[in-house]
Short mmCIF file of C-alpha atoms in Angstrom, two decimals:
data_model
loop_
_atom_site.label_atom_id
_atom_site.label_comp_id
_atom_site.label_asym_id
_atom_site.label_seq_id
_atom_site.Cartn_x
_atom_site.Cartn_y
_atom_site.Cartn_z
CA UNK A 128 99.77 -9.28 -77.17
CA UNK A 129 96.28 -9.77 -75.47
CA UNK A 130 96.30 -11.02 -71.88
CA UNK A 131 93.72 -13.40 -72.53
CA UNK A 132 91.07 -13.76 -68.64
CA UNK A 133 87.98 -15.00 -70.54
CA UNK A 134 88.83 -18.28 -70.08
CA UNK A 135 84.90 -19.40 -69.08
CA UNK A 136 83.61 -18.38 -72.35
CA UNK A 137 86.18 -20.21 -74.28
CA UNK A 138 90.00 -21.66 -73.84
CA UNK A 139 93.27 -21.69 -76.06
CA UNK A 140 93.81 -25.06 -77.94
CA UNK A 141 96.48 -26.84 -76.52
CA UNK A 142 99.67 -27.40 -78.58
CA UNK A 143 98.98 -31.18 -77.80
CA UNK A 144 96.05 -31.38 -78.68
CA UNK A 145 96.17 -29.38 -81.93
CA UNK A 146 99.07 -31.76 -82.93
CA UNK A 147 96.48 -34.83 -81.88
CA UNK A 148 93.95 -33.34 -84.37
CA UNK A 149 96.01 -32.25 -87.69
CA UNK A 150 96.69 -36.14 -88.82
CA UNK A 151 92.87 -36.25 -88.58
CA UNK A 152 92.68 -33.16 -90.90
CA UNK A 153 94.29 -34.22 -93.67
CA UNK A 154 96.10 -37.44 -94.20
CA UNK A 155 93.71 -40.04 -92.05
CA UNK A 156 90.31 -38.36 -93.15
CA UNK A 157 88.02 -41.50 -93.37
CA UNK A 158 84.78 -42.33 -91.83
CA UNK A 159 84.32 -44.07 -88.84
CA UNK A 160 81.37 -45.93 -90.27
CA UNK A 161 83.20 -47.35 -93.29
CA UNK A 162 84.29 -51.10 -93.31
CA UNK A 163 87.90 -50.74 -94.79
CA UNK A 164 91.22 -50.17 -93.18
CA UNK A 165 90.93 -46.17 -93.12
CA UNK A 166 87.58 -46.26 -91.77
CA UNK A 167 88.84 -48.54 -88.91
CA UNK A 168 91.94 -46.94 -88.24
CA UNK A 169 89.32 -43.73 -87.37
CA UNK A 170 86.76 -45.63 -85.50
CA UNK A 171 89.87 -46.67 -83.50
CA UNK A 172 90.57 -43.32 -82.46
CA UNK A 173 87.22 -42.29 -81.56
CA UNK A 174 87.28 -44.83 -79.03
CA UNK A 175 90.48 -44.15 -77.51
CA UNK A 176 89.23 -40.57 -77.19
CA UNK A 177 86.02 -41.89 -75.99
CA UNK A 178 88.23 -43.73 -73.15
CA UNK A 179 90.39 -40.57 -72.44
CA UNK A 180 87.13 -38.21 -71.85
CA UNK A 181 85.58 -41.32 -69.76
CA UNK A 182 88.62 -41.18 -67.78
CA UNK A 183 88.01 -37.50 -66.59
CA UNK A 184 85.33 -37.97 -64.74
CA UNK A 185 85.29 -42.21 -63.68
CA UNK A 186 82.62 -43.58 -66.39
CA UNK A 187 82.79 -46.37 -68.62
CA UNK A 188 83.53 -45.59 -72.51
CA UNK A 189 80.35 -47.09 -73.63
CA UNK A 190 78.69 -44.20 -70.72
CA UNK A 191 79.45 -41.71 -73.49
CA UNK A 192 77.27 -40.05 -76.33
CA UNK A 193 79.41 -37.55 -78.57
CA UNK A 194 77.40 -34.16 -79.29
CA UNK A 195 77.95 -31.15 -81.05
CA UNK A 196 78.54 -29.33 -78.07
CA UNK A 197 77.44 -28.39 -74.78
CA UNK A 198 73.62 -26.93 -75.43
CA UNK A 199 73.10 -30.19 -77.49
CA UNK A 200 74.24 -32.39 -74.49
CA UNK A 201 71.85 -30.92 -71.77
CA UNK A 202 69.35 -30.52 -74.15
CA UNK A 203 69.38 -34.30 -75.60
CA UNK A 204 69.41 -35.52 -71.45
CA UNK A 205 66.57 -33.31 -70.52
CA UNK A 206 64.57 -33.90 -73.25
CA UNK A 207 65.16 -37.31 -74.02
CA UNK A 208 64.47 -37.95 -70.03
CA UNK A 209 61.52 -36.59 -69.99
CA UNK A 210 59.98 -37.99 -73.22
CA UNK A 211 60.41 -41.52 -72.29
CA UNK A 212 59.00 -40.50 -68.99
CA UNK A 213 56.08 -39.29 -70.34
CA UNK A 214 55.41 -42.88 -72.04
CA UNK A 215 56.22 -44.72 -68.44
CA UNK A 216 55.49 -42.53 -65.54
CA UNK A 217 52.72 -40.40 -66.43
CA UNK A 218 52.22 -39.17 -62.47
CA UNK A 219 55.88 -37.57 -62.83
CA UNK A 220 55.49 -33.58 -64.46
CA UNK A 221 57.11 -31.86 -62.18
CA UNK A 222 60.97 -30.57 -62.97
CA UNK A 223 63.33 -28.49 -61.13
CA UNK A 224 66.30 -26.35 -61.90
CA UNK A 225 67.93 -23.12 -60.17
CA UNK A 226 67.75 -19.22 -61.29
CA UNK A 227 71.89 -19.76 -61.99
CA UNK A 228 71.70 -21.98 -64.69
CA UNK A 229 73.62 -21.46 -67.99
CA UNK A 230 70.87 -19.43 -70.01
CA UNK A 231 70.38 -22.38 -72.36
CA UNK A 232 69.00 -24.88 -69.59
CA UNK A 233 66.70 -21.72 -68.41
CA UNK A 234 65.72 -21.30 -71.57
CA UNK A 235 64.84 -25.09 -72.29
CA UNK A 236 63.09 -25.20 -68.84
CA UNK A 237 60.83 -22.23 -70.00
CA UNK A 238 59.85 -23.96 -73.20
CA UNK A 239 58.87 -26.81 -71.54
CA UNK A 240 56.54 -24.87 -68.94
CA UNK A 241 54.99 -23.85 -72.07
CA UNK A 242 54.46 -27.23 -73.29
CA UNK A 243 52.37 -28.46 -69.84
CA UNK A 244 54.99 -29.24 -67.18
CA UNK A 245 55.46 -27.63 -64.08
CA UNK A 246 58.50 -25.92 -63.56
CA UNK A 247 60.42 -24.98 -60.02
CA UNK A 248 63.23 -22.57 -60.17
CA UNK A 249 65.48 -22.63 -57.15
CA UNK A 250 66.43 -19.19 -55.81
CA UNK A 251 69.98 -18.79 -54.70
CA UNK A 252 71.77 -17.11 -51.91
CA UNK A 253 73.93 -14.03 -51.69
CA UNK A 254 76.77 -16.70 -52.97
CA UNK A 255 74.65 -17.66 -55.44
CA UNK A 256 74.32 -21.34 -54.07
CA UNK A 257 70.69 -22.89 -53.76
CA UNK A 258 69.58 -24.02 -50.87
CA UNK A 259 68.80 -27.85 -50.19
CA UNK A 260 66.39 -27.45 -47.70
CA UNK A 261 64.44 -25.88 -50.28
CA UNK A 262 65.31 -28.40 -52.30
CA UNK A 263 64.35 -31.08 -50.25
CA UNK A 264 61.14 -29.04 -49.59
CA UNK A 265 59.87 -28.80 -53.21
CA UNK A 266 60.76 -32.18 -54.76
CA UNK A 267 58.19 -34.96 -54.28
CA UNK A 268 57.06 -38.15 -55.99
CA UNK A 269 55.70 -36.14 -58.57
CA UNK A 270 59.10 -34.87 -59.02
CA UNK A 271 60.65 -35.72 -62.90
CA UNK A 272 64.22 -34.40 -63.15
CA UNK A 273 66.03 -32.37 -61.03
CA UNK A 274 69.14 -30.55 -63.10
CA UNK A 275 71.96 -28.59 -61.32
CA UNK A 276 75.19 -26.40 -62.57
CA UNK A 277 78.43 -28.25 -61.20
CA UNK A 278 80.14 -24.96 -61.15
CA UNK A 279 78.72 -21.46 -62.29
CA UNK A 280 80.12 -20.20 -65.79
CA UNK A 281 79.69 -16.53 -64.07
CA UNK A 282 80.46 -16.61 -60.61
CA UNK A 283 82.75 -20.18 -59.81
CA UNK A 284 80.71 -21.12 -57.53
CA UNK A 285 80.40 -24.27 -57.02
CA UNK A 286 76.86 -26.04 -56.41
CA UNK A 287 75.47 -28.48 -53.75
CA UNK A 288 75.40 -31.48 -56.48
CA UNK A 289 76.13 -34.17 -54.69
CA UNK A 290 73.51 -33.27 -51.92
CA UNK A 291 70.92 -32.79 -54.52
CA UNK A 292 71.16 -35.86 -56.26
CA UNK A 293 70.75 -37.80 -53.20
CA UNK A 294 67.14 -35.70 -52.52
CA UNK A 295 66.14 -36.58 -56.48
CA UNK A 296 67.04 -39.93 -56.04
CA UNK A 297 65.40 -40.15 -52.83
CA UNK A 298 62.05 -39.31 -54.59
CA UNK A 299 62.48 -41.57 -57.91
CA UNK A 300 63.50 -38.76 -59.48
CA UNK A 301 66.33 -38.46 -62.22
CA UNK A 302 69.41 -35.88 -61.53
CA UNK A 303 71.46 -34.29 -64.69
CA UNK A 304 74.56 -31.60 -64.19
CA UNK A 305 75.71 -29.39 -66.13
CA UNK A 306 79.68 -30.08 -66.01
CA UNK A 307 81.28 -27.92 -68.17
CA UNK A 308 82.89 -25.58 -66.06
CA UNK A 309 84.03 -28.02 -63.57
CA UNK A 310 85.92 -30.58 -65.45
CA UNK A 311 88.82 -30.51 -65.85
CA UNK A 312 89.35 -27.76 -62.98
CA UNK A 313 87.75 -29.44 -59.87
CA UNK A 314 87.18 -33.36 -59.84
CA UNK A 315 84.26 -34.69 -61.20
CA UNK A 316 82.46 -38.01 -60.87
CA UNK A 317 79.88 -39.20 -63.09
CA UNK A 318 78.80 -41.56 -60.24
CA UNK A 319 76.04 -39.14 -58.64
CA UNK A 320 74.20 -38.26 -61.71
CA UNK A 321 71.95 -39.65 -64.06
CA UNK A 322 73.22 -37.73 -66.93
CA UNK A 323 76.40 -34.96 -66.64
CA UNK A 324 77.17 -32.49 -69.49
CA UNK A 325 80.54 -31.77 -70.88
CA UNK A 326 82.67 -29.32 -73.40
CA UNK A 327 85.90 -29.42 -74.81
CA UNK A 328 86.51 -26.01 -75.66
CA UNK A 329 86.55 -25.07 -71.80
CA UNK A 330 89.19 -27.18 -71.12
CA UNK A 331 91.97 -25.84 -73.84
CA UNK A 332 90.21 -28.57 -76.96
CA UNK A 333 88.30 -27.78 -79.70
CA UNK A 334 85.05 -26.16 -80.18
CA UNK A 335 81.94 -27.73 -81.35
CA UNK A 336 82.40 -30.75 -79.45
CA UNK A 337 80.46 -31.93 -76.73
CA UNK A 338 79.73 -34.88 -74.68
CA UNK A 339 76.93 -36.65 -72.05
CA UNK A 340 77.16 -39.33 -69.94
CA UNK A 341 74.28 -41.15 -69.53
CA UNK A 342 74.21 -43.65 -66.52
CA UNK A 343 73.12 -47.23 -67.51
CA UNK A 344 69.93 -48.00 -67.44
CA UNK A 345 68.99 -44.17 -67.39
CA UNK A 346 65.81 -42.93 -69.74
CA UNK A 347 67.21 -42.32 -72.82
CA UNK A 348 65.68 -41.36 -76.40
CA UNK A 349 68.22 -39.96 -79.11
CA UNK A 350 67.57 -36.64 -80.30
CA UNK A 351 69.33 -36.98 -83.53
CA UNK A 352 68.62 -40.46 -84.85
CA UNK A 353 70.85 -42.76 -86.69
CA UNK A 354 73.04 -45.78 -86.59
CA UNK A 355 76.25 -44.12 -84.96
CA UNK A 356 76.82 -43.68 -80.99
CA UNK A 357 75.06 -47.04 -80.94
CA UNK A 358 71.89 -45.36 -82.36
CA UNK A 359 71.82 -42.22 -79.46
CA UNK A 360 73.11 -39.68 -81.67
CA UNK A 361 73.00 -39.62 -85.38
CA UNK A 362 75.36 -37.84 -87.78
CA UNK A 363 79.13 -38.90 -88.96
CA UNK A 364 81.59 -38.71 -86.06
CA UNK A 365 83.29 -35.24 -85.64
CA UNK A 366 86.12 -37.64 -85.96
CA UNK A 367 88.85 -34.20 -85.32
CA UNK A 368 86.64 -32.75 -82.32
CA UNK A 369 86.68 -36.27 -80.54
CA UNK A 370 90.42 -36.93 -81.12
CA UNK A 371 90.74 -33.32 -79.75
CA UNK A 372 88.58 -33.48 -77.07
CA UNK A 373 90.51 -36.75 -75.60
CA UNK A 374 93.37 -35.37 -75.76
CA UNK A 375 92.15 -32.36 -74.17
CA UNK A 376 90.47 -34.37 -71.43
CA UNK A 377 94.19 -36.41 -70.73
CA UNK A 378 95.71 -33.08 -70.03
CA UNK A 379 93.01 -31.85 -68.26
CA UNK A 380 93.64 -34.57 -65.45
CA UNK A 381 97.11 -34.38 -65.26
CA UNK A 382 96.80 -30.39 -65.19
CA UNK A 383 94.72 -30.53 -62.49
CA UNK A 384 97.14 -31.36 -59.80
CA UNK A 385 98.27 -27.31 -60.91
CA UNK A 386 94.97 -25.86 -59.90
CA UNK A 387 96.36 -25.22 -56.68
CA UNK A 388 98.86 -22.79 -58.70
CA UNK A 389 95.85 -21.36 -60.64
CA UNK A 390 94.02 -20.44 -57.77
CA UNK A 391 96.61 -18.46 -56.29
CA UNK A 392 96.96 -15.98 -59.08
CA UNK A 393 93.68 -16.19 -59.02
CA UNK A 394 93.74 -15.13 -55.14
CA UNK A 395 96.43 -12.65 -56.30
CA UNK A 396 94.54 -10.60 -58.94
CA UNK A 397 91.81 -10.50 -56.81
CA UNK A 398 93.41 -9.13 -53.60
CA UNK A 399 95.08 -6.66 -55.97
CA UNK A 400 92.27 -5.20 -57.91
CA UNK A 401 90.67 -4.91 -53.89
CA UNK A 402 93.76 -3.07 -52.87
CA UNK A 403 93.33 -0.73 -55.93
CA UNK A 404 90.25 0.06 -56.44
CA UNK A 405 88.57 0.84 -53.27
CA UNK A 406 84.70 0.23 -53.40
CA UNK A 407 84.83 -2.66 -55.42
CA UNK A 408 83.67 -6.75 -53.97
CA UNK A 409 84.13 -10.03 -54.88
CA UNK A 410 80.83 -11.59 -55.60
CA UNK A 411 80.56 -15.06 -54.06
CA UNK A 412 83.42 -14.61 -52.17
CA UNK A 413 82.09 -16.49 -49.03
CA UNK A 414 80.88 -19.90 -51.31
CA UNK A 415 83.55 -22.15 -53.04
CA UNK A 416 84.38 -21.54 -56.19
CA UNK A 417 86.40 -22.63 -59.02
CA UNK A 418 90.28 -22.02 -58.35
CA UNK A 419 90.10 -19.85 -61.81
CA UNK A 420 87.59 -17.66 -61.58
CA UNK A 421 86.70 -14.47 -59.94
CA UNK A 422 83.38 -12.11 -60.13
CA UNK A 423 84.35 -8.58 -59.15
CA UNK A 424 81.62 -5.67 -58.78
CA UNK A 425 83.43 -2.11 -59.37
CA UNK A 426 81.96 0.67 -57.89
CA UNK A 427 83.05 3.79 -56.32
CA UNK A 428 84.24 4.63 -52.73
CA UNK A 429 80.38 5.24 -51.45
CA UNK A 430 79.53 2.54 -53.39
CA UNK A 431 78.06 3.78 -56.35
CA UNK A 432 78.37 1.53 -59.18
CA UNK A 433 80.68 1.78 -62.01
CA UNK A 434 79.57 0.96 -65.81
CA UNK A 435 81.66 -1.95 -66.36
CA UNK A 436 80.82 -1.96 -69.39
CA UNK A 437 83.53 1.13 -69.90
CA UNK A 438 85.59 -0.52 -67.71
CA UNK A 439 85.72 -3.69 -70.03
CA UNK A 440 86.25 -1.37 -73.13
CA UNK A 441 89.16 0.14 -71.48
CA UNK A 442 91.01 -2.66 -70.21
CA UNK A 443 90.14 -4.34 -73.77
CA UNK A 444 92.01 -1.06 -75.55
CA UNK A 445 94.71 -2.27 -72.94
CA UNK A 446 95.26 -5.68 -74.54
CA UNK A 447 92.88 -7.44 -71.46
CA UNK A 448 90.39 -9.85 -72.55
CA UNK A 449 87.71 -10.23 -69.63
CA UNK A 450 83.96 -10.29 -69.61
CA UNK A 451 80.33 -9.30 -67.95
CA UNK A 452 79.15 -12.98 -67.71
CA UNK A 453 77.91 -15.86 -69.74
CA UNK A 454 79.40 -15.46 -73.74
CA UNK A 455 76.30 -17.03 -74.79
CA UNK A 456 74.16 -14.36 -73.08
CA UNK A 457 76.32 -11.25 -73.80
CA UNK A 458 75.16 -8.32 -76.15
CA UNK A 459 71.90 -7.83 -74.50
CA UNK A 460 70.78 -4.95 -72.74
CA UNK A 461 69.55 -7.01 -69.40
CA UNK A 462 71.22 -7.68 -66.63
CA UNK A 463 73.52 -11.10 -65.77
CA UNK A 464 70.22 -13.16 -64.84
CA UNK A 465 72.93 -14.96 -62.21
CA UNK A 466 74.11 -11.83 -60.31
CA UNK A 467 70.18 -10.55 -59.70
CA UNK A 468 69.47 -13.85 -59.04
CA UNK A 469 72.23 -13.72 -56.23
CA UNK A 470 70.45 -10.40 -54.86
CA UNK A 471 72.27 -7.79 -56.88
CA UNK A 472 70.48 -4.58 -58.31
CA UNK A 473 70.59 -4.37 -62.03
CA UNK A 474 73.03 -1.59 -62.12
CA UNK A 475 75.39 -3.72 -59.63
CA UNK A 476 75.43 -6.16 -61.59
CA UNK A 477 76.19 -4.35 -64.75
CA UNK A 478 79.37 -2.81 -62.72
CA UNK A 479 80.41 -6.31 -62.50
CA UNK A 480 83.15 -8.21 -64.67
CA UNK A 481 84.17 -11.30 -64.41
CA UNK A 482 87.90 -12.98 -64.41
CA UNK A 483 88.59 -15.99 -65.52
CA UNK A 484 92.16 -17.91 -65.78
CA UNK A 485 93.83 -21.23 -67.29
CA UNK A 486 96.59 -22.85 -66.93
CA UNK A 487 98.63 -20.88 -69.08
CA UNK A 488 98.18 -17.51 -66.90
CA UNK A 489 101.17 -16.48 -65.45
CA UNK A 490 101.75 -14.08 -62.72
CA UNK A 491 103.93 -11.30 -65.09
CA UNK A 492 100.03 -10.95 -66.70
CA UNK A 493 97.89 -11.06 -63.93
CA UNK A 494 100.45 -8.19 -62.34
CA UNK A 495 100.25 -6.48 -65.80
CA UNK A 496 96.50 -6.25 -65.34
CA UNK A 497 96.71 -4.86 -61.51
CA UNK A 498 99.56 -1.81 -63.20
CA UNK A 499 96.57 -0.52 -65.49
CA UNK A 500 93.89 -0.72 -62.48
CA UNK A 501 94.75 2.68 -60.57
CA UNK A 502 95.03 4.74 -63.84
CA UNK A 503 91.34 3.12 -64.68
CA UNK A 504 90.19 4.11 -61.35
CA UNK A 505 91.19 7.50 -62.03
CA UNK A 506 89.18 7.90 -65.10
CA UNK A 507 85.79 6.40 -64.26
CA UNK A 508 85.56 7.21 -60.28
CA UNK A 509 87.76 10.02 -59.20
CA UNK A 510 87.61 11.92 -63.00
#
């Protein structure tokens, strides 16, 4: 049986919240949209959903816009942002983001330098967290949209948001976040953004549904049009992947009074695989990070990296699921754009791996993982 540490790239579906979806599979199947008894019966449990996921991080219901994930969240915040923007504010075409971002708000950020607007990207620290100073220093009235990670999908680290917000807002600018790591594992609150992104799938619901709060009164313009989401996002209801994702959200905040558990077999493999394998650091150990995740760089007594790449392969022939980064980003030949970002050298960071629990870890696994580290450490460094 897998031990299953790739928890940042995607989570198990909880047992309640399968059983919330399967009625939705098969016997109450209608649309949302229709006008009879069936159809009202599911519009009913979208917004119950609707109010669970609210819940999570303190908006209102009618706050929400359900998306087809993630990606389509920031994407629909940035963009729709900044096209009403254009129409109103035609001073403001400056935007700012951070080298750490998850690589599909870098890569909408680069496609929109391309189309005329002027793009800062934050560096980052040793920990990986930006600094607001420079922040502060590179934001001005010309300033559009400032967007900033919650929590990095890599590292855990967890971002100055709240700090940066209040420097956007300061200069009339707007402020999304990128929330899907965070929720669900540290508290969140909508209240200092403008727009905040979220995922089920990273917090043990379905895949394939995402959602984005949108403050009131915030520049808005659908990217999908049509009459559902009260015209912001077009398309029939993913009436199974909302019912999921509420009930994923409800567990989420009653699970996270057991983060404190999480985090210490998360401070437990960590120690261990230290005490094993000498040579190897945690990076962004001095910042705080998620209580589930840890980014470990593996390299050799003189500290010469190791390919973690052979390292993964290994401990995947051992029945442990971990990875080098961002799922959405792997199977490339480059780098982890975070970890260089952070100051590593490219073949540090590829001797890097990253760990990442949930709730159902237990210790018997994370101690089953330390047993196969010495015999590893044999192989690739003393072999």
């Amino acid at each position: 049986m897998t031990i299953y540490l790739d928890n940042n790239a995607t989570t198990a579906l909880a047992p309640e919240v399968r059983e919330a979806i399967l009625p939705h599979l098969f016997g109450e199947f209608a649309n949302p949209s229709s006008p009879h008894g069936p159809g009202m019966a599911a519009r009913r449990a979208v917004g119950e959903a609707r109010a669970q996921i609210a819940a999570l991080i303190g908006a209102k219901p009618a706050d929400l816009v359900m998306t087809g994930g993630a990606t389509e969240a920031t994407h629909t915040a940035i963009l729709g942002a900044l096209r009403t923007l254009e129409e109103t504010e035609h001073t403001r075409s400056h935007i700012v983001t951070t080298a750490v971002e998850h690589p599909a708000t870098l890569a909408l950020f680069e496609d929109l330098r391309q189309q005329g607007w002027r793009v800062t990207i934050l560096p980052v620290d040793a920990d990986g967290v930006p600094s607001l100073a420079a922040l502060g220093a590179v934001v001005t009235e010309r300033t559009a949209l400032v967007s900033m990670m919650w929590a990095n999908n890599e590292t855990g680290v967890l971002m100055p948001v709240a700090g940066a917000s209040a420097i956007a807002h300061a200069h009339g600018a707007l402020f999304h976040t990128d929330a899907v790591q965070a929720a669900g594992r540290v508290p969140v609150d909508c209240g200092i953004a403008d727009y905040l992104t979220l995922s089920a799938h990273k917090m043990h619901g379905p895949k394939g549904i995402g959602a984005l709060y949108v403050r009131k009164g915030a520049p808005f313009r659908p990217l999908i049009h049509g009459h559902q989401e009260r015209r912001r996002r077009g398309g029939t209801e993913n009436v199974p992947g909302i019912v999921g994702f509420g009930a994923a959200a409800s567990l989420a905040d009653l699970w996270m009074d057991e983060s404190g558990l999480t985090a210490f077999l998360r401070d437990r493999l960590e120690s261990g695989v230290l005490a094993r394998w000498p040579g190897a650091r945690v990076n962004g150990a001095s910042a705080a990070r998620l209580p589930n995740t840890t980014n470990i760089r593996f390299s050799d007594a003189k500290g010469r990296p190791v390919d973690a790449e052979e390292l993964l392969i290994r401990l995947d022939r051992a029945g442990i699921a971990v990875s080098m980064g961002a799922a959405c980003s792997s199977g490339g030949n480059e780098p982890s754009h975070v970890l260089t970002a952070m100051g590593l050298t490219g073949a540090e960071a590829a001797a890097s791996l990253r760990f990442s629990l949930s709730r159902y870890t237990t210790a018997a696994e994370v101690d089953a993982v330390l047993s196969e580290l010495p015999a590893l450490h044999a192989r690739l460094v003393t072999a």
